[in-house]
PDB file of C-alpha atoms in Angstrom:
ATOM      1  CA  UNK O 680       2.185 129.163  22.076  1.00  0.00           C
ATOM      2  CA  UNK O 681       0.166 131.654  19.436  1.00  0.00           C
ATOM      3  CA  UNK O 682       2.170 135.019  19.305  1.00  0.00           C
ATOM      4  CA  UNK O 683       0.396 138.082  18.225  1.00  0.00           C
ATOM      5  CA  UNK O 684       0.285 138.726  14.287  1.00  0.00           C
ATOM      6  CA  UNK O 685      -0.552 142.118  14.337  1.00  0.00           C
ATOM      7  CA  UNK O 686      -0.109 145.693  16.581  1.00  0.00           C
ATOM      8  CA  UNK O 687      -4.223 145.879  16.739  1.00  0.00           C
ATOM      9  CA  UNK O 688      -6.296 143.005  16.989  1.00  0.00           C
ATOM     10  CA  UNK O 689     -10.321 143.746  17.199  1.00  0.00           C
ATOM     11  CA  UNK O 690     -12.032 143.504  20.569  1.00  0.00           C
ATOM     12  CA  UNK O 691     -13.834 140.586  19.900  1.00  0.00           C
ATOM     13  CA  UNK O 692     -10.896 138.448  18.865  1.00  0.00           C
ATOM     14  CA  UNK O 693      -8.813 139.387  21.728  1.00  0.00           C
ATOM     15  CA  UNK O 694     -11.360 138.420  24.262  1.00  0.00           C
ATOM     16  CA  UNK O 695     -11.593 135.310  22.538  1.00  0.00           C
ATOM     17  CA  UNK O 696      -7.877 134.320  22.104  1.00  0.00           C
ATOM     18  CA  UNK O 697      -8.162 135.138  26.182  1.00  0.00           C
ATOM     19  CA  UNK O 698     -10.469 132.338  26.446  1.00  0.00           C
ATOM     20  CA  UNK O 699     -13.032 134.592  27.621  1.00  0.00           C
ATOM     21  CA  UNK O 700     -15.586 133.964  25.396  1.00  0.00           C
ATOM     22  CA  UNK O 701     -16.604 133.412  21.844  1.00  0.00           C
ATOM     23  CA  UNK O 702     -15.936 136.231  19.318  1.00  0.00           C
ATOM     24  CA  UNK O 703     -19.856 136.212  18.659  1.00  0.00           C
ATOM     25  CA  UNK O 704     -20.295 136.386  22.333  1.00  0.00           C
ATOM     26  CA  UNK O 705     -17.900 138.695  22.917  1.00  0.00           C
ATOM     27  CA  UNK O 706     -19.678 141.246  20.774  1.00  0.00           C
ATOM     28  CA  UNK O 707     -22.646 140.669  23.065  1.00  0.00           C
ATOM     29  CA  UNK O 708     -20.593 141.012  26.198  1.00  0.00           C
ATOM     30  CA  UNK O 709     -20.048 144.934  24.481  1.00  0.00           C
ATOM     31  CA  UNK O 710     -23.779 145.684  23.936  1.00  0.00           C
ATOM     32  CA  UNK O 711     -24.466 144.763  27.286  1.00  0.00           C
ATOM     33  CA  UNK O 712     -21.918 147.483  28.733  1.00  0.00           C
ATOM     34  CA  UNK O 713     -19.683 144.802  30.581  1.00  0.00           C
ATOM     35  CA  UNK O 714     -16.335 145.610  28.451  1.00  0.00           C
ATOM     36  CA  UNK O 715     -14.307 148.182  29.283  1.00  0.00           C
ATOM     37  CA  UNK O 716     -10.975 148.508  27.995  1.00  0.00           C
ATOM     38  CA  UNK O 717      -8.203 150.826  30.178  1.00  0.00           C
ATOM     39  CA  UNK O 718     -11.135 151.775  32.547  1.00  0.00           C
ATOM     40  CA  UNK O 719     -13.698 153.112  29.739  1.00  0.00           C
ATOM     41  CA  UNK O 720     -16.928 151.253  28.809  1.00  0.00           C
ATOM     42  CA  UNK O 721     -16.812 150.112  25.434  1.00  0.00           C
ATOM     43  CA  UNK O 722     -20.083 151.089  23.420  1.00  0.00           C
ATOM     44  CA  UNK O 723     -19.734 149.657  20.226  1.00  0.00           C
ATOM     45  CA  UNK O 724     -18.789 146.538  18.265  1.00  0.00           C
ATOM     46  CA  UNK O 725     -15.714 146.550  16.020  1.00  0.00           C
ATOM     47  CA  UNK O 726     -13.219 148.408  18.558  1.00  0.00           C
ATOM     48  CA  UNK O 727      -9.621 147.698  18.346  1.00  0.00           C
ATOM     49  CA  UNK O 728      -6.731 147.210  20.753  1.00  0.00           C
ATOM     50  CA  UNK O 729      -3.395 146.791  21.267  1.00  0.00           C
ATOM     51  CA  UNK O 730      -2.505 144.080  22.883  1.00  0.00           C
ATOM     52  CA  UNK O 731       0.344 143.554  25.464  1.00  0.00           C
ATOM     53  CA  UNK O 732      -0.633 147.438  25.785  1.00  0.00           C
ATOM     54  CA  UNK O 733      -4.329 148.172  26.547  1.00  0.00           C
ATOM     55  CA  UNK O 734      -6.178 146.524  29.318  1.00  0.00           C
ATOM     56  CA  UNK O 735      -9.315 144.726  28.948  1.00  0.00           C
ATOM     57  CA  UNK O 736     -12.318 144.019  31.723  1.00  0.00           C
ATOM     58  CA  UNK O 737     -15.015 141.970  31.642  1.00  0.00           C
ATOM     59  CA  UNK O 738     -17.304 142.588  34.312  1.00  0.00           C
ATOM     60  CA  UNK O 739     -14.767 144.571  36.620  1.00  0.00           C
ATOM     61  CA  UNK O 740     -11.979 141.076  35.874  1.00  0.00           C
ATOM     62  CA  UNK O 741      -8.734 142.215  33.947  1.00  0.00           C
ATOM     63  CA  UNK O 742      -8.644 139.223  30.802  1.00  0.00           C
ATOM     64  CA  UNK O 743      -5.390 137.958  30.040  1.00  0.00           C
ATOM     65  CA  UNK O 744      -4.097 135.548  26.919  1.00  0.00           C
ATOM     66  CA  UNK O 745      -3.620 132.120  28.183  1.00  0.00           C
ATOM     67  CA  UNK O 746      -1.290 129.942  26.499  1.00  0.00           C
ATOM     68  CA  UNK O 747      -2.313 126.484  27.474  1.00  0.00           C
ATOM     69  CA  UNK O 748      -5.676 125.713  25.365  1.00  0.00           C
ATOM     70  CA  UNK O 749      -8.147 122.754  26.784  1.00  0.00           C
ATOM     71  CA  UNK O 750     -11.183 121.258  24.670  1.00  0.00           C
ATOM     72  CA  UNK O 751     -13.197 119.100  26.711  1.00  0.00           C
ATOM     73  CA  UNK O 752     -15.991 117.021  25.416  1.00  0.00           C
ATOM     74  CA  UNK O 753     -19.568 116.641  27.417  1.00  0.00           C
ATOM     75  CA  UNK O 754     -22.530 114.660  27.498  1.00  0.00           C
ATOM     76  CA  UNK O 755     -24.986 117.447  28.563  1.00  0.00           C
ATOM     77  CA  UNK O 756     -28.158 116.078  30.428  1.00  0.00           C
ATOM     78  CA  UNK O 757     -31.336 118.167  30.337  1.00  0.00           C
ATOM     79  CA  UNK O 758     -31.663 120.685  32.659  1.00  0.00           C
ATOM     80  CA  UNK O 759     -28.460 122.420  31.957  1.00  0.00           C
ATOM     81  CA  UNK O 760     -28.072 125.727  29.805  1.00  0.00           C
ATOM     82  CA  UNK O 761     -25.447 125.829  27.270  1.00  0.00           C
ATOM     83  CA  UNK O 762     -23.728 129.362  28.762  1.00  0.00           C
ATOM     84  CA  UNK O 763     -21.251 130.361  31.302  1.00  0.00           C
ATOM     85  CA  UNK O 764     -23.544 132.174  33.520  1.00  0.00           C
ATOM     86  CA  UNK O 765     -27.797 132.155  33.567  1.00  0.00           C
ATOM     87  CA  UNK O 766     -29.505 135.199  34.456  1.00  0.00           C
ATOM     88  CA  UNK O 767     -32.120 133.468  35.841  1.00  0.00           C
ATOM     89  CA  UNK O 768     -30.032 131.350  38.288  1.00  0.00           C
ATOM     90  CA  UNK O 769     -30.225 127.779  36.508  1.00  0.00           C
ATOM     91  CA  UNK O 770     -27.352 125.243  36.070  1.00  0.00           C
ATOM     92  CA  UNK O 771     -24.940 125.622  33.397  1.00  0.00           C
ATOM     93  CA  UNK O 772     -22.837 123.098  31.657  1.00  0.00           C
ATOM     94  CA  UNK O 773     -19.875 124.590  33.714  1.00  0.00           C
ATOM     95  CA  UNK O 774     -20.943 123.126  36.269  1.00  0.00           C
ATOM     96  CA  UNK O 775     -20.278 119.612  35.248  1.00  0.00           C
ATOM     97  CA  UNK O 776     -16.753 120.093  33.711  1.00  0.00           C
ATOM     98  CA  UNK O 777     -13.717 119.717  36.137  1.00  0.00           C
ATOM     99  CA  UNK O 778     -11.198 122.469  35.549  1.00  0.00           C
ATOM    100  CA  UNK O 779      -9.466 125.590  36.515  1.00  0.00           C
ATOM    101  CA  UNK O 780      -9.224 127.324  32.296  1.00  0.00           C
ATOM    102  CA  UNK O 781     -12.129 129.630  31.766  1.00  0.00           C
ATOM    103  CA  UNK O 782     -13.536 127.674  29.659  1.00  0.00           C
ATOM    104  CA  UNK O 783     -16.980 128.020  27.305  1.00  0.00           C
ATOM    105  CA  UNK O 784     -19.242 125.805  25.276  1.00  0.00           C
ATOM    106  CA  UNK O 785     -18.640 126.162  22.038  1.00  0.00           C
ATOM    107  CA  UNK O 786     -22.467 126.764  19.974  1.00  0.00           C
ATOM    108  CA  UNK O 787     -25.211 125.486  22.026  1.00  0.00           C
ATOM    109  CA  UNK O 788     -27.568 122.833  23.316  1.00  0.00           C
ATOM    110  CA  UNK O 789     -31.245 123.866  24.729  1.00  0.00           C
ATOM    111  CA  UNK O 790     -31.985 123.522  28.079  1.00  0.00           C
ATOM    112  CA  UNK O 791     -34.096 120.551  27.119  1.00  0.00           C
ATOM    113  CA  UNK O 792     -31.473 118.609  24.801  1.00  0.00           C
ATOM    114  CA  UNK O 793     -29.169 116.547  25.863  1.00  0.00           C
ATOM    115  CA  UNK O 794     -25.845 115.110  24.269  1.00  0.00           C
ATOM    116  CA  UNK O 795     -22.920 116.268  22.619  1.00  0.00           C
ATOM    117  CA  UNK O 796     -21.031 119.419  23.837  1.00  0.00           C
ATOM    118  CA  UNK O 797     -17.492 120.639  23.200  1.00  0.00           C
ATOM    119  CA  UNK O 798     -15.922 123.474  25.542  1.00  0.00           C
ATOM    120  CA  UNK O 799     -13.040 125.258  25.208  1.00  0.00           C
ATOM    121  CA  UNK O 800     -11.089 128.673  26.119  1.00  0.00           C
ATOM    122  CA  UNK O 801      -9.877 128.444  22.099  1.00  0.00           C
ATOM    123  CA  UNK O 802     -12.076 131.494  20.352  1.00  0.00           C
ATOM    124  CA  UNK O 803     -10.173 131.013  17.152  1.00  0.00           C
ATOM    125  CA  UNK O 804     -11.542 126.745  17.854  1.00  0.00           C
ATOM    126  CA  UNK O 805     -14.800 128.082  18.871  1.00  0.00           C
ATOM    127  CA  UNK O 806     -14.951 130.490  15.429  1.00  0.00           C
ATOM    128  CA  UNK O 807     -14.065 127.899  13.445  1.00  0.00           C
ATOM    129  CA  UNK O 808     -16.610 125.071  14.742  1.00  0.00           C
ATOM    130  CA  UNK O 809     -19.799 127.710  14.782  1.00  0.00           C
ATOM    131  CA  UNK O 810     -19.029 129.656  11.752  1.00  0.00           C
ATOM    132  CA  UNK O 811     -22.189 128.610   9.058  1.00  0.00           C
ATOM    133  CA  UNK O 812     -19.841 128.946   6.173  1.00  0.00           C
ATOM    134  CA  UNK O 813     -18.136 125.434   7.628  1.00  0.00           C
ATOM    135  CA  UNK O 814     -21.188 123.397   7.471  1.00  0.00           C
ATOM    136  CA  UNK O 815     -20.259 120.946   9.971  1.00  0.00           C
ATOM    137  CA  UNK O 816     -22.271 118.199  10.494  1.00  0.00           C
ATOM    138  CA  UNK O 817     -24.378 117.539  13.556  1.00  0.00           C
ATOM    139  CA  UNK O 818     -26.358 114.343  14.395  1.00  0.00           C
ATOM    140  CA  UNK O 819     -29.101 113.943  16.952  1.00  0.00           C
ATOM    141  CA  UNK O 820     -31.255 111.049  17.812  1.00  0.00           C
ATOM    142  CA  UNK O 821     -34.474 112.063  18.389  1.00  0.00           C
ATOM    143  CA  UNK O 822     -37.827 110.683  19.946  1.00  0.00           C
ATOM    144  CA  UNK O 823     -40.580 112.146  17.838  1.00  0.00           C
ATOM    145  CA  UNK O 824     -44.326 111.839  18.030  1.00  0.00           C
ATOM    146  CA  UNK O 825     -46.452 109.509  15.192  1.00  0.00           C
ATOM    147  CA  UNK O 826     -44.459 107.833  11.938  1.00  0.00           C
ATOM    148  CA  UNK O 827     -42.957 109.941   9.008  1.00  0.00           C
ATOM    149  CA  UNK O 828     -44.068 109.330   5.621  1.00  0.00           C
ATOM    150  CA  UNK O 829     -41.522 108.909   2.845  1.00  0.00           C
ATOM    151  CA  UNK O 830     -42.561 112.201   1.407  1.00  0.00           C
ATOM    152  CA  UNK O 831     -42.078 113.957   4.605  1.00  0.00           C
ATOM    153  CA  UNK O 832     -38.609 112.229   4.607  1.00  0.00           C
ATOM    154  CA  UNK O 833     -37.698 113.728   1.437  1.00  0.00           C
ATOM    155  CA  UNK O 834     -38.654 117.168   2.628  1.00  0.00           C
ATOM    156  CA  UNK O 835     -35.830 117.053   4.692  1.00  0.00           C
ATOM    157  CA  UNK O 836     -33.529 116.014   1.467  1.00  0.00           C
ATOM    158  CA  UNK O 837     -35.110 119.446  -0.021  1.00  0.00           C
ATOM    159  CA  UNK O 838     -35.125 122.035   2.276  1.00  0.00           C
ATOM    160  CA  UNK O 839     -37.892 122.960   4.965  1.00  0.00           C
ATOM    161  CA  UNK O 840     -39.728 126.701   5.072  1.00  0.00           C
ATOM    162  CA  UNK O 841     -39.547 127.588   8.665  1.00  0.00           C
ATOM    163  CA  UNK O 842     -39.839 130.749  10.106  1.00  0.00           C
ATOM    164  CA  UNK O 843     -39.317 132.992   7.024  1.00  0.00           C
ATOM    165  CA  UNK O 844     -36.062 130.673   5.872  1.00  0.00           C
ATOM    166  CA  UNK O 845     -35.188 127.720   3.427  1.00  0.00           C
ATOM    167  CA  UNK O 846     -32.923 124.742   5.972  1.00  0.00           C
ATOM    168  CA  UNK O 847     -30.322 123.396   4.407  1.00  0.00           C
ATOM    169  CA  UNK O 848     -30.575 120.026   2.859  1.00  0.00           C
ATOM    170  CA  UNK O 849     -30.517 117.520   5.463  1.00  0.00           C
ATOM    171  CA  UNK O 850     -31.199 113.409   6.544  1.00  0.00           C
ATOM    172  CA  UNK O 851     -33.837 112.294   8.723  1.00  0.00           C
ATOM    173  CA  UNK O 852     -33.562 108.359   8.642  1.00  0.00           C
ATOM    174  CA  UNK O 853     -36.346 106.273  10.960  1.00  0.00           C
ATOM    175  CA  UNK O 854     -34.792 103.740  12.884  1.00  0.00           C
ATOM    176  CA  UNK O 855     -37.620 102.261  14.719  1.00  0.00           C
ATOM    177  CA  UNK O 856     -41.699 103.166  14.622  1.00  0.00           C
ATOM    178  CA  UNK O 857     -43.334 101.826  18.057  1.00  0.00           C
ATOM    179  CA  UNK O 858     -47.024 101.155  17.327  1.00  0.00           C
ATOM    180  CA  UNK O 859     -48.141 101.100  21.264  1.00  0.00           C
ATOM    181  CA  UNK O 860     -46.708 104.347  21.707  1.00  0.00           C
ATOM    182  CA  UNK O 861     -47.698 105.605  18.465  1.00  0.00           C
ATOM    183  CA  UNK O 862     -43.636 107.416  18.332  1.00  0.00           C
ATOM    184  CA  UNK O 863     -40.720 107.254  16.163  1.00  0.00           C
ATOM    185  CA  UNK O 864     -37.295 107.212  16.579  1.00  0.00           C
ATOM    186  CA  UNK O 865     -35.021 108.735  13.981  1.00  0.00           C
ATOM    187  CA  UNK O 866     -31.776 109.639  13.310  1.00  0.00           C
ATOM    188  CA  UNK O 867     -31.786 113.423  11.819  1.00  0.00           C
ATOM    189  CA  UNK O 868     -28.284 115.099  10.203  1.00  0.00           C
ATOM    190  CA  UNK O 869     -28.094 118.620  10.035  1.00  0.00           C
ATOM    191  CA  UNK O 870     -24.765 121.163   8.940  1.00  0.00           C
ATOM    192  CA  UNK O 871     -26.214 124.426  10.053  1.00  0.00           C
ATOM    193  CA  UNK O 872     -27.470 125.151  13.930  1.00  0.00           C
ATOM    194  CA  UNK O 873     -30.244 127.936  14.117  1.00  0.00           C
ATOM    195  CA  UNK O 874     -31.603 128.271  17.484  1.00  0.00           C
ATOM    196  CA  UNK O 875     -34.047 124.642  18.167  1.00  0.00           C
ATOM    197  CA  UNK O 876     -33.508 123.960  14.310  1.00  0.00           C
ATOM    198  CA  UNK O 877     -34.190 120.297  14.754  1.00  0.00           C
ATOM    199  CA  UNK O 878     -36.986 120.320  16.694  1.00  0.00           C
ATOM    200  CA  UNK O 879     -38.767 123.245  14.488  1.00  0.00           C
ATOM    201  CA  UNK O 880     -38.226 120.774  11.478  1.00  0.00           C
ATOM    202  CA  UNK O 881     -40.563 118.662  13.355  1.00  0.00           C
ATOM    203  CA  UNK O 882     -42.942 120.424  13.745  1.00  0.00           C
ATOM    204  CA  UNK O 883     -42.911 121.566  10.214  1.00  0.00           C
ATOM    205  CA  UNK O 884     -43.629 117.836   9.302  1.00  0.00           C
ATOM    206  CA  UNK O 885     -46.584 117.350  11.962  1.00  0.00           C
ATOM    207  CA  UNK O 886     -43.724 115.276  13.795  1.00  0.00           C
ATOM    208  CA  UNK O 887     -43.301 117.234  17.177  1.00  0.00           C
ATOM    209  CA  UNK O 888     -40.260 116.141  19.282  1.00  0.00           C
ATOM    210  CA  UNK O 889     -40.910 114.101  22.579  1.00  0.00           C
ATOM    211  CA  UNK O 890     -36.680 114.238  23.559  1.00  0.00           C
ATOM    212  CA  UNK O 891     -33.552 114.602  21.744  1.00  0.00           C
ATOM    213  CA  UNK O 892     -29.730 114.366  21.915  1.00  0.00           C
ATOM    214  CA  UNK O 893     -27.047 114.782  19.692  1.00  0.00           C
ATOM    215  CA  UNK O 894     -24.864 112.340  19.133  1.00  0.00           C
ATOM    216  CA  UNK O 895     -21.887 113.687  16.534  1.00  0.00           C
ATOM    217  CA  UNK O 896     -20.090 116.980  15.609  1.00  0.00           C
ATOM    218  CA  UNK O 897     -18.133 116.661  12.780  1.00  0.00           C
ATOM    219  CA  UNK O 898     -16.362 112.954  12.715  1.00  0.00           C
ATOM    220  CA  UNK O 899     -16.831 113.286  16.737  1.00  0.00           C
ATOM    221  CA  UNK O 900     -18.811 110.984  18.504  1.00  0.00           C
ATOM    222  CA  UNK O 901     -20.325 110.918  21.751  1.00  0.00           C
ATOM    223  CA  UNK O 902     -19.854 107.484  22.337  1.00  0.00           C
ATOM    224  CA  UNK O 903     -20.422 105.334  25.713  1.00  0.00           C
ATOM    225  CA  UNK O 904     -19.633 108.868  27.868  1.00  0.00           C
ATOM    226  CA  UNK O 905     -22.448 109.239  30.344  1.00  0.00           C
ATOM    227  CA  UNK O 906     -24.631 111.563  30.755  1.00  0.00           C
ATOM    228  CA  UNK O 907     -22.943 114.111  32.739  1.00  0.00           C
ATOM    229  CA  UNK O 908     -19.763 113.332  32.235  1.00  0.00           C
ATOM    230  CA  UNK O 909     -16.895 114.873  30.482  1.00  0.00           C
ATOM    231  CA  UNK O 910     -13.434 114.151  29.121  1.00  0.00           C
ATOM    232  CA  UNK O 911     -10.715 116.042  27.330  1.00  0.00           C
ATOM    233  CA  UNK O 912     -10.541 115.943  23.468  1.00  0.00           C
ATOM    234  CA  UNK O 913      -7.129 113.655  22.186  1.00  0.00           C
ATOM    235  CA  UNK O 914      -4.923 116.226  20.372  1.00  0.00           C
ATOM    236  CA  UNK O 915      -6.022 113.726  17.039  1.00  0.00           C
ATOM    237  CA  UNK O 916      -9.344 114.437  17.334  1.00  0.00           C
ATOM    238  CA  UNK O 917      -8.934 118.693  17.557  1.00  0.00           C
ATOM    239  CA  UNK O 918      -7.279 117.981  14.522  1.00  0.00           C
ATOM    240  CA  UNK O 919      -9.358 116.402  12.721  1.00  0.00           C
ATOM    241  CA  UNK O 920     -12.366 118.539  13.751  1.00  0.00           C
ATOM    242  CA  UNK O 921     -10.908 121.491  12.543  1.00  0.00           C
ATOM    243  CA  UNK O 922      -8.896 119.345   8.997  1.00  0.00           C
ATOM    244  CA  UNK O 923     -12.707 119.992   7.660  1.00  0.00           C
ATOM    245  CA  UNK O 924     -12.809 123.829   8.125  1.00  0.00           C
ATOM    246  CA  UNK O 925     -10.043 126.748   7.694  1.00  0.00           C
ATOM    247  CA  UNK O 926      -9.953 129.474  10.483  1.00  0.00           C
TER     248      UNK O 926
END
């Protein structure tokens, strides 16, 4: 059981250690006026509380510390959105996990990805796997349209210009070229995760995707789980997920 460290804790920490949500989410949850903390809306980022002492809502809910921390591992079909709740009224990934923790996915998967999804109600987990200074590695397999050249291989090894930024050096490997179809499939490695990274690579190369899924976080793999399903994470493999990275 974590005990509390200090007599103020920011906002955003607090409402993650409650399993709540993310710390980066959390922030988000304040500029969208849903926090209030002993009955007044929060307006800003970067408040602090004491904990055991000032109460916290989300959305009219009191949030409370919980003790017991789950990480559950999910093979997210299409057609899902990587959040808690959708404004718009489509299916989330919590609706394919079995179990009573408030749980939340940690990072994301678009709505047309599939693969490789870990949830958890651990923010100080969640910090840790997301944060870009960690670098940890993600894997897709990926359906792409045409056949890559070497040199627009290698510009993967250097660094692509998308969108006003340099990626990170990266590995896209072709593991089979179907003539008929005139498609590729590859294997593509990446250690950061802007918002439909690996599919924007694509399309930098001429490449555009035709599906994806990711296959690995980290040394995690997805393995034969189906699409759909879930399981918990083995204590052995938290820790080595998070032996990489220092929260």
């Amino acid at each position: 059981m974590q005990k509390w460290k200090e007599l103020l804790m920011r906002l955003n920490k607090y409402i993650a250690f409650c399993g709540a949500a993310s710390r980066r989410k959390a922030d988000e949850l304040v500029l969208q006026g849903r926090v209030r903390i002993n009955g007044i809306l929060v307006k800003e980022v970067g408040v602090q509380i004491e904990p055991g002492i000032d109460t916290v809502e989300i959305d009219g809910k009191t949030i409370t510390p919980e003790d017991e921390k789950v990480y559950i591992m999910l093979n997210k079909p299409t057609g899902y959105v990587s959040t808690a709740k959708d404004q718009f009224g489509r299916k989330t990934v919590l609706d394919l996990v079995d179990t009573d923790k408030r749980v939340y996915p940690v990072g994301r998967l678009d709505y047309d990805t599939s693969g490789l999804i870990i949830l958890t109600n651990d923010g100080d987990f969640s910090y840790a796997m997301t944060h870009p200074k960690h670098e940890i590695k993600k894997v897709y397999i990926a359906k792409i349209k045409g056949k890559p050249s070497i040199s627009q291989i290698a510009l993967f090894e250097r660094g692509l210009r998308i969108e006003g930024y340099t990626t990170a050096p990266s590995r896209l490997e072709l593991l089979k070229y179907d003539a008929a179809s005139d498609s590729s499939v590859v294997r593509i490695t990446i250690h950061e995760g802007k918002n439909r990274q690996v599919r924007k690579m694509c399309d930098a190369i001429g490449h555009p995707v035709m599906s994806l899924s990711r296959v690995q976080i980290g040394h995690l793999n997805l393995g034969d789980l189906e699409k759909g399903k879930s399981r918990p994470l083995k204590a052995e493999e938290v820790k080595r997920l998070l032996k990489a990275v220092t929260i």
